[in-house]
mmCIF file of C-alpha atoms and ligand atoms in Angstrom:
data_model
loop_
_atom_site.group_PDB
_atom_site.id
_atom_site.type_symbol
_atom_site.label_atom_id
_atom_site.label_comp_id
_atom_site.label_asym_id
_atom_site.label_seq_id
_atom_site.Cartn_x
_atom_site.Cartn_y
_atom_site.Cartn_z
ATOM 1 C CA UNK A 1 0.000 0.000 0.000
ATOM 2 C CA UNK A 2 0.999 3.604 -0.689
ATOM 3 C CA UNK A 3 0.245 4.798 2.849
ATOM 4 C CA UNK A 4 0.665 8.552 3.020
ATOM 5 C CA UNK A 5 2.505 8.709 -0.295
ATOM 6 C CA UNK A 6 0.791 10.176 -3.363
ATOM 7 C CA UNK A 7 2.534 7.633 -5.618
ATOM 8 C CA UNK A 8 4.250 4.273 -5.320
ATOM 9 C CA UNK A 9 7.242 5.676 -7.173
ATOM 10 C CA UNK A 10 7.914 8.264 -4.471
ATOM 11 C CA UNK A 11 7.483 5.631 -1.750
ATOM 12 C CA UNK A 12 9.862 3.275 -3.522
ATOM 13 C CA UNK A 13 12.466 6.025 -3.981
ATOM 14 C CA UNK A 14 12.265 6.669 -0.236
ATOM 15 C CA UNK A 15 12.632 2.979 0.586
ATOM 16 C CA UNK A 16 16.104 2.752 -0.936
ATOM 17 C CA UNK A 17 18.089 3.374 2.278
ATOM 18 C CA UNK A 18 16.097 0.577 3.969
ATOM 19 C CA UNK A 19 16.692 -1.733 1.041
ATOM 20 C CA UNK A 20 20.450 -1.121 1.329
ATOM 21 C CA UNK A 21 20.314 -2.026 5.035
ATOM 22 C CA UNK A 22 18.203 -5.096 4.313
ATOM 23 C CA UNK A 23 20.743 -6.262 1.722
ATOM 24 C CA UNK A 24 23.604 -5.753 4.182
ATOM 25 C CA UNK A 25 21.693 -7.828 6.727
ATOM 26 C CA UNK A 26 20.818 -10.603 4.273
ATOM 27 C CA UNK A 27 24.319 -10.900 2.821
ATOM 28 C CA UNK A 28 26.277 -10.672 6.075
ATOM 29 C CA UNK A 29 27.221 -13.689 8.182
ATOM 30 C CA UNK A 30 28.045 -13.747 11.887
ATOM 31 C CA UNK A 31 31.678 -12.736 11.356
ATOM 32 C CA UNK A 32 30.635 -9.651 9.381
ATOM 33 C CA UNK A 33 31.851 -11.288 6.197
ATOM 34 C CA UNK A 34 29.853 -11.922 3.029
ATOM 35 C CA UNK A 35 27.289 -14.706 3.144
ATOM 36 C CA UNK A 36 26.725 -16.128 -0.310
ATOM 37 C CA UNK A 37 25.756 -19.502 -1.771
ATOM 38 C CA UNK A 38 28.956 -21.561 -2.197
ATOM 39 C CA UNK A 39 27.780 -22.901 -5.529
ATOM 40 C CA UNK A 40 27.509 -19.369 -6.907
ATOM 41 C CA UNK A 41 31.026 -18.672 -5.682
ATOM 42 C CA UNK A 42 32.261 -21.790 -7.490
ATOM 43 C CA UNK A 43 30.422 -20.910 -10.680
ATOM 44 C CA UNK A 44 31.906 -17.392 -10.679
ATOM 45 C CA UNK A 45 35.383 -18.763 -10.028
ATOM 46 C CA UNK A 46 35.098 -21.277 -12.839
ATOM 47 C CA UNK A 47 33.867 -18.786 -15.452
ATOM 48 C CA UNK A 48 36.355 -17.374 -17.954
ATOM 49 C CA UNK A 49 33.821 -14.702 -18.958
ATOM 50 C CA UNK A 50 30.534 -13.422 -17.591
ATOM 51 C CA UNK A 51 27.652 -12.531 -19.907
ATOM 52 C CA UNK A 52 25.178 -10.209 -18.229
ATOM 53 C CA UNK A 53 21.773 -10.282 -19.941
ATOM 54 C CA UNK A 54 19.002 -7.804 -19.103
ATOM 55 C CA UNK A 55 16.578 -5.196 -20.405
ATOM 56 C CA UNK A 56 15.882 -1.529 -19.649
ATOM 57 C CA UNK A 57 16.799 -0.377 -16.188
ATOM 58 C CA UNK A 58 18.186 -3.790 -15.275
ATOM 59 C CA UNK A 59 20.523 -3.519 -18.270
ATOM 60 C CA UNK A 60 21.738 -0.186 -16.903
ATOM 61 C CA UNK A 61 22.461 -1.837 -13.549
ATOM 62 C CA UNK A 62 24.364 -4.521 -15.441
ATOM 63 C CA UNK A 63 26.644 -1.879 -16.976
ATOM 64 C CA UNK A 64 27.615 -0.745 -13.481
ATOM 65 C CA UNK A 65 28.022 -4.374 -12.379
ATOM 66 C CA UNK A 66 30.474 -5.052 -15.196
ATOM 67 C CA UNK A 67 32.865 -2.542 -13.674
ATOM 68 C CA UNK A 68 32.676 -4.190 -10.259
ATOM 69 C CA UNK A 69 33.323 -7.678 -11.586
ATOM 70 C CA UNK A 70 36.131 -6.644 -13.926
ATOM 71 C CA UNK A 71 37.892 -4.297 -11.547
ATOM 72 C CA UNK A 72 37.496 -6.281 -8.356
ATOM 73 C CA UNK A 73 37.342 -9.921 -9.425
ATOM 74 C CA UNK A 74 39.346 -9.612 -12.617
ATOM 75 C CA UNK A 75 36.847 -11.579 -14.729
ATOM 76 C CA UNK A 76 35.961 -10.192 -18.187
ATOM 77 C CA UNK A 77 32.298 -9.200 -18.509
ATOM 78 C CA UNK A 78 30.037 -8.441 -21.458
ATOM 79 C CA UNK A 79 26.672 -6.762 -20.895
ATOM 80 C CA UNK A 80 23.959 -7.442 -23.461
ATOM 81 C CA UNK A 81 20.450 -6.231 -24.129
ATOM 82 C CA UNK A 82 18.414 -9.448 -24.010
ATOM 83 C CA UNK A 83 16.336 -8.807 -27.140
ATOM 84 C CA UNK A 84 19.500 -8.222 -29.188
ATOM 85 C CA UNK A 85 21.392 -11.181 -27.803
ATOM 86 C CA UNK A 86 18.577 -13.594 -28.595
ATOM 87 C CA UNK A 87 18.615 -12.884 -32.307
ATOM 88 C CA UNK A 88 22.281 -12.076 -32.726
ATOM 89 C CA UNK A 89 24.331 -14.195 -30.364
ATOM 90 C CA UNK A 90 27.941 -13.047 -30.073
ATOM 91 C CA UNK A 91 30.926 -15.398 -29.999
ATOM 92 C CA UNK A 92 31.045 -17.108 -26.620
ATOM 93 C CA UNK A 93 34.052 -17.949 -24.491
ATOM 94 C CA UNK A 94 34.861 -21.529 -23.505
ATOM 95 C CA UNK A 95 33.456 -21.344 -19.989
ATOM 96 C CA UNK A 96 30.818 -18.642 -19.903
ATOM 97 C CA UNK A 97 28.536 -17.914 -16.974
ATOM 98 C CA UNK A 98 25.258 -16.200 -17.820
ATOM 99 C CA UNK A 99 23.958 -13.677 -15.308
ATOM 100 C CA UNK A 100 20.352 -12.584 -15.817
ATOM 101 C CA UNK A 101 19.357 -9.378 -14.048
ATOM 102 C CA UNK A 102 15.602 -8.939 -13.768
ATOM 103 C CA UNK A 103 13.454 -7.227 -11.173
ATOM 104 C CA UNK A 104 10.349 -9.251 -12.101
ATOM 105 C CA UNK A 105 12.099 -12.413 -13.218
ATOM 106 C CA UNK A 106 9.463 -12.645 -15.953
ATOM 107 C CA UNK A 107 10.937 -10.647 -18.828
ATOM 108 C CA UNK A 108 10.366 -12.700 -21.969
ATOM 109 C CA UNK A 109 13.366 -11.281 -23.828
ATOM 110 C CA UNK A 110 15.692 -12.413 -21.045
ATOM 111 C CA UNK A 111 13.960 -15.760 -20.738
ATOM 112 C CA UNK A 112 14.465 -16.426 -24.426
ATOM 113 C CA UNK A 113 18.230 -16.027 -23.924
ATOM 114 C CA UNK A 114 18.128 -18.314 -20.897
ATOM 115 C CA UNK A 115 16.362 -21.023 -22.913
ATOM 116 C CA UNK A 116 18.978 -20.761 -25.666
ATOM 117 C CA UNK A 117 22.030 -20.748 -23.411
ATOM 118 C CA UNK A 118 20.679 -23.592 -21.289
ATOM 119 C CA UNK A 119 20.252 -25.643 -24.449
ATOM 120 C CA UNK A 120 23.941 -25.011 -25.103
ATOM 121 C CA UNK A 121 24.693 -26.356 -21.621
ATOM 122 C CA UNK A 122 25.889 -23.084 -20.054
ATOM 123 C CA UNK A 123 25.314 -22.288 -16.364
ATOM 124 C CA UNK A 124 23.014 -19.421 -15.379
ATOM 125 C CA UNK A 125 22.565 -17.192 -12.358
ATOM 126 C CA UNK A 126 19.486 -15.004 -11.981
ATOM 127 C CA UNK A 127 19.563 -11.845 -9.878
ATOM 128 C CA UNK A 128 15.933 -10.994 -9.160
ATOM 129 C CA UNK A 129 13.479 -9.428 -6.781
ATOM 130 C CA UNK A 130 11.108 -12.391 -7.183
ATOM 131 C CA UNK A 131 12.789 -15.677 -6.223
ATOM 132 C CA UNK A 132 9.864 -17.859 -7.395
ATOM 133 C CA UNK A 133 9.805 -16.213 -10.834
ATOM 134 C CA UNK A 134 10.369 -17.954 -14.157
ATOM 135 C CA UNK A 135 13.951 -16.740 -14.612
ATOM 136 C CA UNK A 136 14.770 -17.780 -11.076
ATOM 137 C CA UNK A 137 13.230 -21.260 -11.385
ATOM 138 C CA UNK A 138 14.864 -21.959 -14.709
ATOM 139 C CA UNK A 139 18.369 -20.789 -13.820
ATOM 140 C CA UNK A 140 20.872 -22.873 -11.837
ATOM 141 C CA UNK A 141 21.337 -20.238 -9.140
ATOM 142 C CA UNK A 142 19.455 -17.231 -7.765
ATOM 143 C CA UNK A 143 20.489 -14.128 -5.861
ATOM 144 C CA UNK A 144 17.610 -12.298 -4.224
ATOM 145 C CA UNK A 145 17.434 -8.496 -4.296
ATOM 146 C CA UNK A 146 15.356 -8.166 -1.103
ATOM 147 C CA UNK A 147 13.933 -4.847 -2.352
ATOM 148 C CA UNK A 148 10.323 -5.645 -1.447
ATOM 149 C CA UNK A 149 7.530 -5.400 -4.036
ATOM 150 C CA UNK A 150 8.105 -2.722 -6.663
ATOM 151 C CA UNK A 151 4.727 -1.483 -7.880
ATOM 152 C CA UNK A 152 5.480 1.687 -9.877
ATOM 153 C CA UNK A 153 6.199 0.860 -13.498
ATOM 154 C CA UNK A 154 9.356 2.987 -13.395
ATOM 155 C CA UNK A 155 11.997 0.939 -11.611
ATOM 156 C CA UNK A 156 13.878 2.702 -8.804
ATOM 157 C CA UNK A 157 14.708 0.611 -5.737
ATOM 158 C CA UNK A 158 15.265 -2.518 -7.826
ATOM 159 C CA UNK A 159 18.023 -0.683 -9.758
ATOM 160 C CA UNK A 160 19.937 0.303 -6.629
ATOM 161 C CA UNK A 161 19.380 -3.158 -5.103
ATOM 162 C CA UNK A 162 20.768 -4.769 -8.259
ATOM 163 C CA UNK A 163 23.890 -2.606 -8.084
ATOM 164 C CA UNK A 164 24.382 -3.360 -4.386
ATOM 165 C CA UNK A 165 24.032 -7.122 -4.894
ATOM 166 C CA UNK A 166 26.399 -7.005 -7.884
ATOM 167 C CA UNK A 167 29.007 -5.249 -5.724
ATOM 168 C CA UNK A 168 28.704 -7.966 -3.092
ATOM 169 C CA UNK A 169 28.907 -10.699 -5.729
ATOM 170 C CA UNK A 170 32.015 -9.103 -7.275
ATOM 171 C CA UNK A 171 33.824 -8.869 -3.950
ATOM 172 C CA UNK A 172 32.872 -12.404 -2.981
ATOM 173 C CA UNK A 173 34.210 -13.660 -6.323
ATOM 174 C CA UNK A 174 37.422 -11.678 -5.869
ATOM 175 C CA UNK A 175 37.972 -13.215 -2.440
ATOM 176 C CA UNK A 176 37.215 -16.697 -3.815
ATOM 177 C CA UNK A 177 40.023 -16.109 -6.291
ATOM 178 C CA UNK A 178 42.385 -15.077 -3.517
ATOM 179 C CA UNK A 179 42.426 -11.407 -4.506
ATOM 180 C CA UNK A 180 43.079 -9.241 -1.466
ATOM 181 C CA UNK A 181 40.750 -6.229 -1.438
ATOM 182 C CA UNK A 182 40.537 -3.332 0.966
ATOM 183 C CA UNK A 183 37.020 -2.559 -0.300
ATOM 184 C CA UNK A 184 34.376 -3.851 2.133
ATOM 185 C CA UNK A 185 31.033 -3.626 0.316
ATOM 186 C CA UNK A 186 28.890 -4.255 3.412
ATOM 187 C CA UNK A 187 30.475 -1.395 5.291
ATOM 188 C CA UNK A 188 30.436 0.893 2.257
ATOM 189 C CA UNK A 189 26.749 0.135 1.611
ATOM 190 C CA UNK A 190 26.011 1.311 5.147
ATOM 191 C CA UNK A 191 27.575 4.659 4.249
ATOM 192 C CA UNK A 192 25.527 4.676 1.033
ATOM 193 C CA UNK A 193 22.296 4.101 3.006
ATOM 194 C CA UNK A 194 22.901 7.215 5.107
ATOM 195 C CA UNK A 195 23.880 9.236 2.042
ATOM 196 C CA UNK A 196 20.646 8.157 0.332
ATOM 197 C CA UNK A 197 18.696 9.394 3.324
ATOM 198 C CA UNK A 198 20.224 12.851 3.146
ATOM 199 C CA UNK A 199 19.156 12.947 -0.523
ATOM 200 C CA UNK A 200 15.577 11.764 -0.031
ATOM 201 C CA UNK A 201 15.305 14.405 2.721
ATOM 202 C CA UNK A 202 15.906 17.153 0.149
ATOM 203 C CA UNK A 203 12.920 16.620 -2.115
ATOM 204 C CA UNK A 204 11.983 20.342 -2.332
ATOM 205 C CA UNK A 205 15.397 21.020 -3.814
ATOM 206 C CA UNK A 206 14.878 18.452 -6.584
ATOM 207 C CA UNK A 207 11.339 19.647 -7.180
ATOM 208 C CA UNK A 208 12.721 23.152 -7.702
ATOM 209 C CA UNK A 209 15.461 21.958 -10.096
ATOM 210 C CA UNK A 210 12.929 19.843 -12.025
ATOM 211 C CA UNK A 211 10.723 22.922 -12.459
ATOM 212 C CA UNK A 212 13.664 24.989 -13.661
ATOM 213 C CA UNK A 213 14.923 22.392 -16.101
ATOM 214 C CA UNK A 214 11.878 20.559 -17.397
ATOM 215 C CA UNK A 215 8.721 22.634 -16.972
ATOM 216 C CA UNK A 216 8.099 23.312 -20.649
ATOM 217 C CA UNK A 217 10.903 21.563 -22.502
ATOM 218 C CA UNK A 218 10.347 18.975 -25.236
ATOM 219 C CA UNK A 219 13.767 17.383 -24.855
ATOM 220 C CA UNK A 220 16.637 16.978 -22.396
ATOM 221 C CA UNK A 221 20.165 15.635 -22.405
ATOM 222 C CA UNK A 222 22.111 13.906 -19.678
ATOM 223 C CA UNK A 223 25.882 13.620 -19.907
ATOM 224 C CA UNK A 224 28.536 11.762 -17.969
ATOM 225 C CA UNK A 225 31.823 9.926 -18.398
ATOM 226 C CA UNK A 226 32.913 6.546 -17.086
ATOM 227 C CA UNK A 227 30.417 5.122 -14.633
ATOM 228 C CA UNK A 228 28.466 8.405 -14.763
ATOM 229 C CA UNK A 229 27.758 7.625 -18.417
ATOM 230 C CA UNK A 230 25.922 4.488 -17.274
ATOM 231 C CA UNK A 231 23.889 6.453 -14.738
ATOM 232 C CA UNK A 232 22.896 9.145 -17.250
ATOM 233 C CA UNK A 233 21.477 6.445 -19.516
ATOM 234 C CA UNK A 234 19.271 5.365 -16.648
ATOM 235 C CA UNK A 235 18.410 9.005 -15.862
ATOM 236 C CA UNK A 236 17.251 9.554 -19.435
ATOM 237 C CA UNK A 237 15.159 6.376 -19.468
ATOM 238 C CA UNK A 238 13.472 7.379 -16.208
ATOM 239 C CA UNK A 239 12.650 10.864 -17.481
ATOM 240 C CA UNK A 240 11.272 9.718 -20.826
ATOM 241 C CA UNK A 241 9.160 6.870 -19.547
ATOM 242 C CA UNK A 242 7.238 8.893 -16.964
ATOM 243 C CA UNK A 243 7.329 12.507 -18.210
ATOM 244 C CA UNK A 244 7.333 11.776 -21.983
ATOM 245 C CA UNK A 245 10.121 14.311 -22.462
ATOM 246 C CA UNK A 246 12.461 13.070 -25.165
ATOM 247 C CA UNK A 247 15.694 12.437 -23.287
ATOM 248 C CA UNK A 248 19.051 10.836 -24.036
ATOM 249 C CA UNK A 249 22.107 9.977 -21.997
ATOM 250 C CA UNK A 250 25.404 10.611 -23.730
ATOM 251 C CA UNK A 251 29.071 10.083 -23.076
ATOM 252 C CA UNK A 252 30.457 13.600 -22.534
ATOM 253 C CA UNK A 253 33.273 13.157 -25.025
ATOM 254 C CA UNK A 254 30.929 11.935 -27.745
ATOM 255 C CA UNK A 255 28.857 15.156 -27.904
ATOM 256 C CA UNK A 256 31.222 16.878 -30.292
ATOM 257 C CA UNK A 257 30.860 13.952 -32.705
ATOM 258 C CA UNK A 258 27.333 14.925 -33.629
ATOM 259 C CA UNK A 259 24.873 15.407 -30.803
ATOM 260 C CA UNK A 260 26.029 18.903 -29.909
ATOM 261 C CA UNK A 261 24.236 20.047 -33.068
ATOM 262 C CA UNK A 262 20.978 19.611 -31.144
ATOM 263 C CA UNK A 263 21.876 22.117 -28.443
ATOM 264 C CA UNK A 264 19.866 25.330 -28.717
ATOM 265 C CA UNK A 265 19.085 28.256 -26.462
ATOM 266 C CA UNK A 266 17.509 26.755 -23.321
ATOM 267 C CA UNK A 267 18.090 23.027 -24.039
ATOM 268 C CA UNK A 268 18.346 21.301 -20.647
ATOM 269 C CA UNK A 269 21.640 19.440 -20.116
ATOM 270 C CA UNK A 270 22.197 17.648 -16.832
ATOM 271 C CA UNK A 271 25.719 16.444 -16.079
ATOM 272 C CA UNK A 272 26.802 13.961 -13.418
ATOM 273 C CA UNK A 273 30.365 14.410 -12.129
ATOM 274 C CA UNK A 274 31.411 11.836 -9.540
ATOM 275 C CA UNK A 275 34.669 10.529 -10.993
ATOM 276 C CA UNK A 276 37.965 12.215 -10.286
ATOM 277 C CA UNK A 277 39.746 11.030 -13.429
ATOM 278 C CA UNK A 278 37.159 12.664 -15.718
ATOM 279 C CA UNK A 279 36.122 15.600 -13.562
ATOM 280 C CA UNK A 280 37.897 18.184 -15.701
ATOM 281 C CA UNK A 281 36.797 16.722 -19.000
ATOM 282 C CA UNK A 282 33.103 16.446 -18.115
ATOM 283 C CA UNK A 283 33.197 20.044 -16.930
ATOM 284 C CA UNK A 284 34.746 20.978 -20.259
ATOM 285 C CA UNK A 285 31.743 19.356 -21.939
ATOM 286 C CA UNK A 286 29.361 21.358 -19.742
ATOM 287 C CA UNK A 287 31.095 24.558 -20.839
ATOM 288 C CA UNK A 288 30.839 23.556 -24.491
ATOM 289 C CA UNK A 289 27.066 23.170 -24.277
ATOM 290 C CA UNK A 290 26.617 26.220 -22.031
ATOM 291 C CA UNK A 291 28.458 28.300 -24.635
ATOM 292 C CA UNK A 292 25.774 27.219 -27.139
ATOM 293 C CA UNK A 293 22.960 28.336 -24.866
ATOM 294 C CA UNK A 294 22.144 25.126 -22.947
ATOM 295 C CA UNK A 295 20.412 25.359 -19.600
ATOM 296 C CA UNK A 296 22.951 23.341 -17.596
ATOM 297 C CA UNK A 297 22.778 21.601 -14.238
ATOM 298 C CA UNK A 298 25.764 19.840 -12.663
ATOM 299 C CA UNK A 299 25.321 17.202 -9.977
ATOM 300 C CA UNK A 300 28.746 16.462 -8.505
ATOM 301 C CA UNK A 301 30.269 14.432 -5.699
ATOM 302 C CA UNK A 302 31.529 16.086 -2.547
ATOM 303 C CA UNK A 303 35.249 16.664 -2.910
ATOM 304 C CA UNK A 304 34.990 17.193 -6.673
ATOM 305 C CA UNK A 305 32.466 20.036 -6.608
ATOM 306 C CA UNK A 306 32.674 23.575 -7.962
ATOM 307 C CA UNK A 307 30.878 26.636 -6.606
ATOM 308 C CA UNK A 308 28.622 26.784 -9.625
ATOM 309 C CA UNK A 309 27.290 23.215 -9.247
ATOM 310 C CA UNK A 310 23.531 22.945 -8.724
ATOM 311 C CA UNK A 311 23.793 19.992 -6.374
ATOM 312 C CA UNK A 312 26.591 18.271 -4.419
ATOM 313 C CA UNK A 313 26.151 14.602 -3.472
ATOM 314 C CA UNK A 314 27.398 13.260 -0.143
ATOM 315 C CA UNK A 315 30.650 11.349 -0.451
ATOM 316 C CA UNK A 316 30.593 7.558 -0.866
ATOM 317 C CA UNK A 317 33.171 5.064 -2.140
ATOM 318 C CA UNK A 318 34.055 5.936 -5.757
ATOM 319 C CA UNK A 319 32.841 2.540 -7.017
ATOM 320 C CA UNK A 320 29.408 3.013 -5.454
ATOM 321 C CA UNK A 321 28.602 6.538 -6.667
ATOM 322 C CA UNK A 322 25.763 5.330 -8.973
ATOM 323 C CA UNK A 323 23.809 4.401 -5.843
ATOM 324 C CA UNK A 324 23.708 8.040 -4.799
ATOM 325 C CA UNK A 325 23.872 9.898 -8.122
ATOM 326 C CA UNK A 326 20.769 8.099 -9.399
ATOM 327 C CA UNK A 327 18.561 9.365 -6.534
ATOM 328 C CA UNK A 328 18.430 12.999 -7.730
ATOM 329 C CA UNK A 329 17.757 11.661 -11.241
ATOM 330 C CA UNK A 330 14.808 9.574 -10.000
ATOM 331 C CA UNK A 331 13.429 12.538 -8.059
ATOM 332 C CA UNK A 332 13.915 14.968 -10.959
ATOM 333 C CA UNK A 333 11.963 12.600 -13.218
ATOM 334 C CA UNK A 334 9.262 12.162 -10.612
ATOM 335 C CA UNK A 335 8.719 15.899 -10.183
ATOM 336 C CA UNK A 336 8.963 16.578 -13.915
ATOM 337 C CA UNK A 337 6.183 14.026 -14.521
ATOM 338 C CA UNK A 338 4.129 15.298 -11.591
ATOM 339 C CA UNK A 339 4.190 18.903 -12.772
ATOM 340 C CA UNK A 340 3.363 17.879 -16.316
ATOM 341 C CA UNK A 341 0.295 16.013 -15.005
ATOM 342 C CA UNK A 342 1.502 12.616 -16.135
ATOM 343 C CA UNK A 343 0.349 9.332 -14.633
ATOM 344 C CA UNK A 344 3.538 8.748 -12.613
ATOM 345 C CA UNK A 345 2.926 5.157 -11.522
ATOM 346 C CA UNK A 346 1.313 3.935 -14.735
ATOM 347 C CA UNK A 347 2.842 5.697 -17.718
ATOM 348 C CA UNK A 348 1.107 5.203 -21.058
ATOM 349 C CA UNK A 349 2.000 2.221 -23.256
ATOM 350 C CA UNK A 350 4.010 0.469 -20.530
ATOM 351 C CA UNK A 351 3.498 -2.631 -18.379
ATOM 352 C CA UNK A 352 5.362 -3.520 -15.209
ATOM 353 C CA UNK A 353 6.608 -6.807 -16.513
ATOM 354 C CA UNK A 354 7.098 -7.388 -20.192
ATOM 355 C CA UNK A 355 6.157 -10.990 -20.825
ATOM 356 C CA UNK A 356 6.135 -10.827 -24.611
ATOM 357 C CA UNK A 357 9.167 -10.772 -26.892
HETATM 358 C C1 F6R B 401 12.214 1.020 -16.494
HETATM 359 C C2 F6R B 401 11.757 -0.347 -16.355
HETATM 360 C C3 F6R B 401 12.054 -1.320 -17.440
HETATM 361 C C4 F6R B 401 12.523 -2.645 -16.836
HETATM 362 C C5 F6R B 401 12.711 -3.705 -17.931
HETATM 363 C C6 F6R B 401 13.251 -5.001 -17.361
HETATM 364 O O1 F6R B 401 11.913 1.790 -15.384
HETATM 365 O O2 F6R B 401 11.144 -0.696 -15.373
HETATM 366 O O3 F6R B 401 13.015 -0.825 -18.311
HETATM 367 O O4 F6R B 401 13.717 -2.419 -16.145
HETATM 368 O O5 F6R B 401 11.486 -3.947 -18.557
HETATM 369 O O6 F6R B 401 12.407 -5.536 -16.410
HETATM 370 P P1 F6R B 401 12.914 -6.618 -15.389
HETATM 371 O O7 F6R B 401 13.988 -6.043 -14.548
HETATM 372 O O8 F6R B 401 11.698 -7.010 -14.612
HETATM 373 O O9 F6R B 401 13.448 -7.766 -16.233
#
């Protein structure tokens, strides 16, 4: 039930700190170390390459997960859109492990890939919010997101839960391979939970920014580099699906290769800047679009901020920044849709789980 909330989406955005704490609790054993199915650990250790298969928002979480698994566990990862993979299977490695990311566990496009890869004899792990779902039953292993029911069509808490579980999985796999890491995901997720709370406590601020940026616009651009590029793709999807504003997420450096032609006086451009190694270059991109009249908004991470930034995110571990940078994006989309009188929880033409290919 919605309780005092006007929409499920807003309730589910607010639940994210609790979901982080629930995940910490569920994936922590008595010695404060990671608790994870030994068979999953073995399957990850055995794999020479991981193929992440997902759709929509879950695909965007997979992009973030790739970085965790490659950087921490040193296993190569490919992330594929399910509907593309099914009709155009890439070359596979000798010992692949398929990881299906799906909030509902019912997405037909992902299931079609599972059926094909099972027929080839490859192992599969499903990361889902619904353990009894089709993708969970048909895969060899399941990791549960513990996000609680997600009712709003636009996915919010499932995305952050997917990223959190992928971080835990990556660290567990690294340890299984004897890689010594200083990164403790359970502890860092605790810091993330508090940071999320400070963000969900500032809703008026995001409502104001949404009004400034999106009140009358027909289009909007989101830019980022590195992991921020993955988050801006999710930001754009969220905005378009509930507010019907045409939105795209671009890699900052790619703008000059074509897209910058679309920038006019007043075009909204939202930049995420949470990564030190690209902080200067993404800010260069913001200047390029501002010089062409764009209405810019920079959301940066504490420690990397500039005086002119519209919003500064509380500091979290650099690998986990998507968990905080996405919250303002979810709230901006929510308020944009609200003020444009859109049906926030049930946007037109969309269903919560897509059970047709
Ligand atoms: C966007 C959204 C969709 C889903 C996609 C996959 O907010 O909800 O893009 O993420 O349809 O669904 P699941 O994760 O259930 O496989």
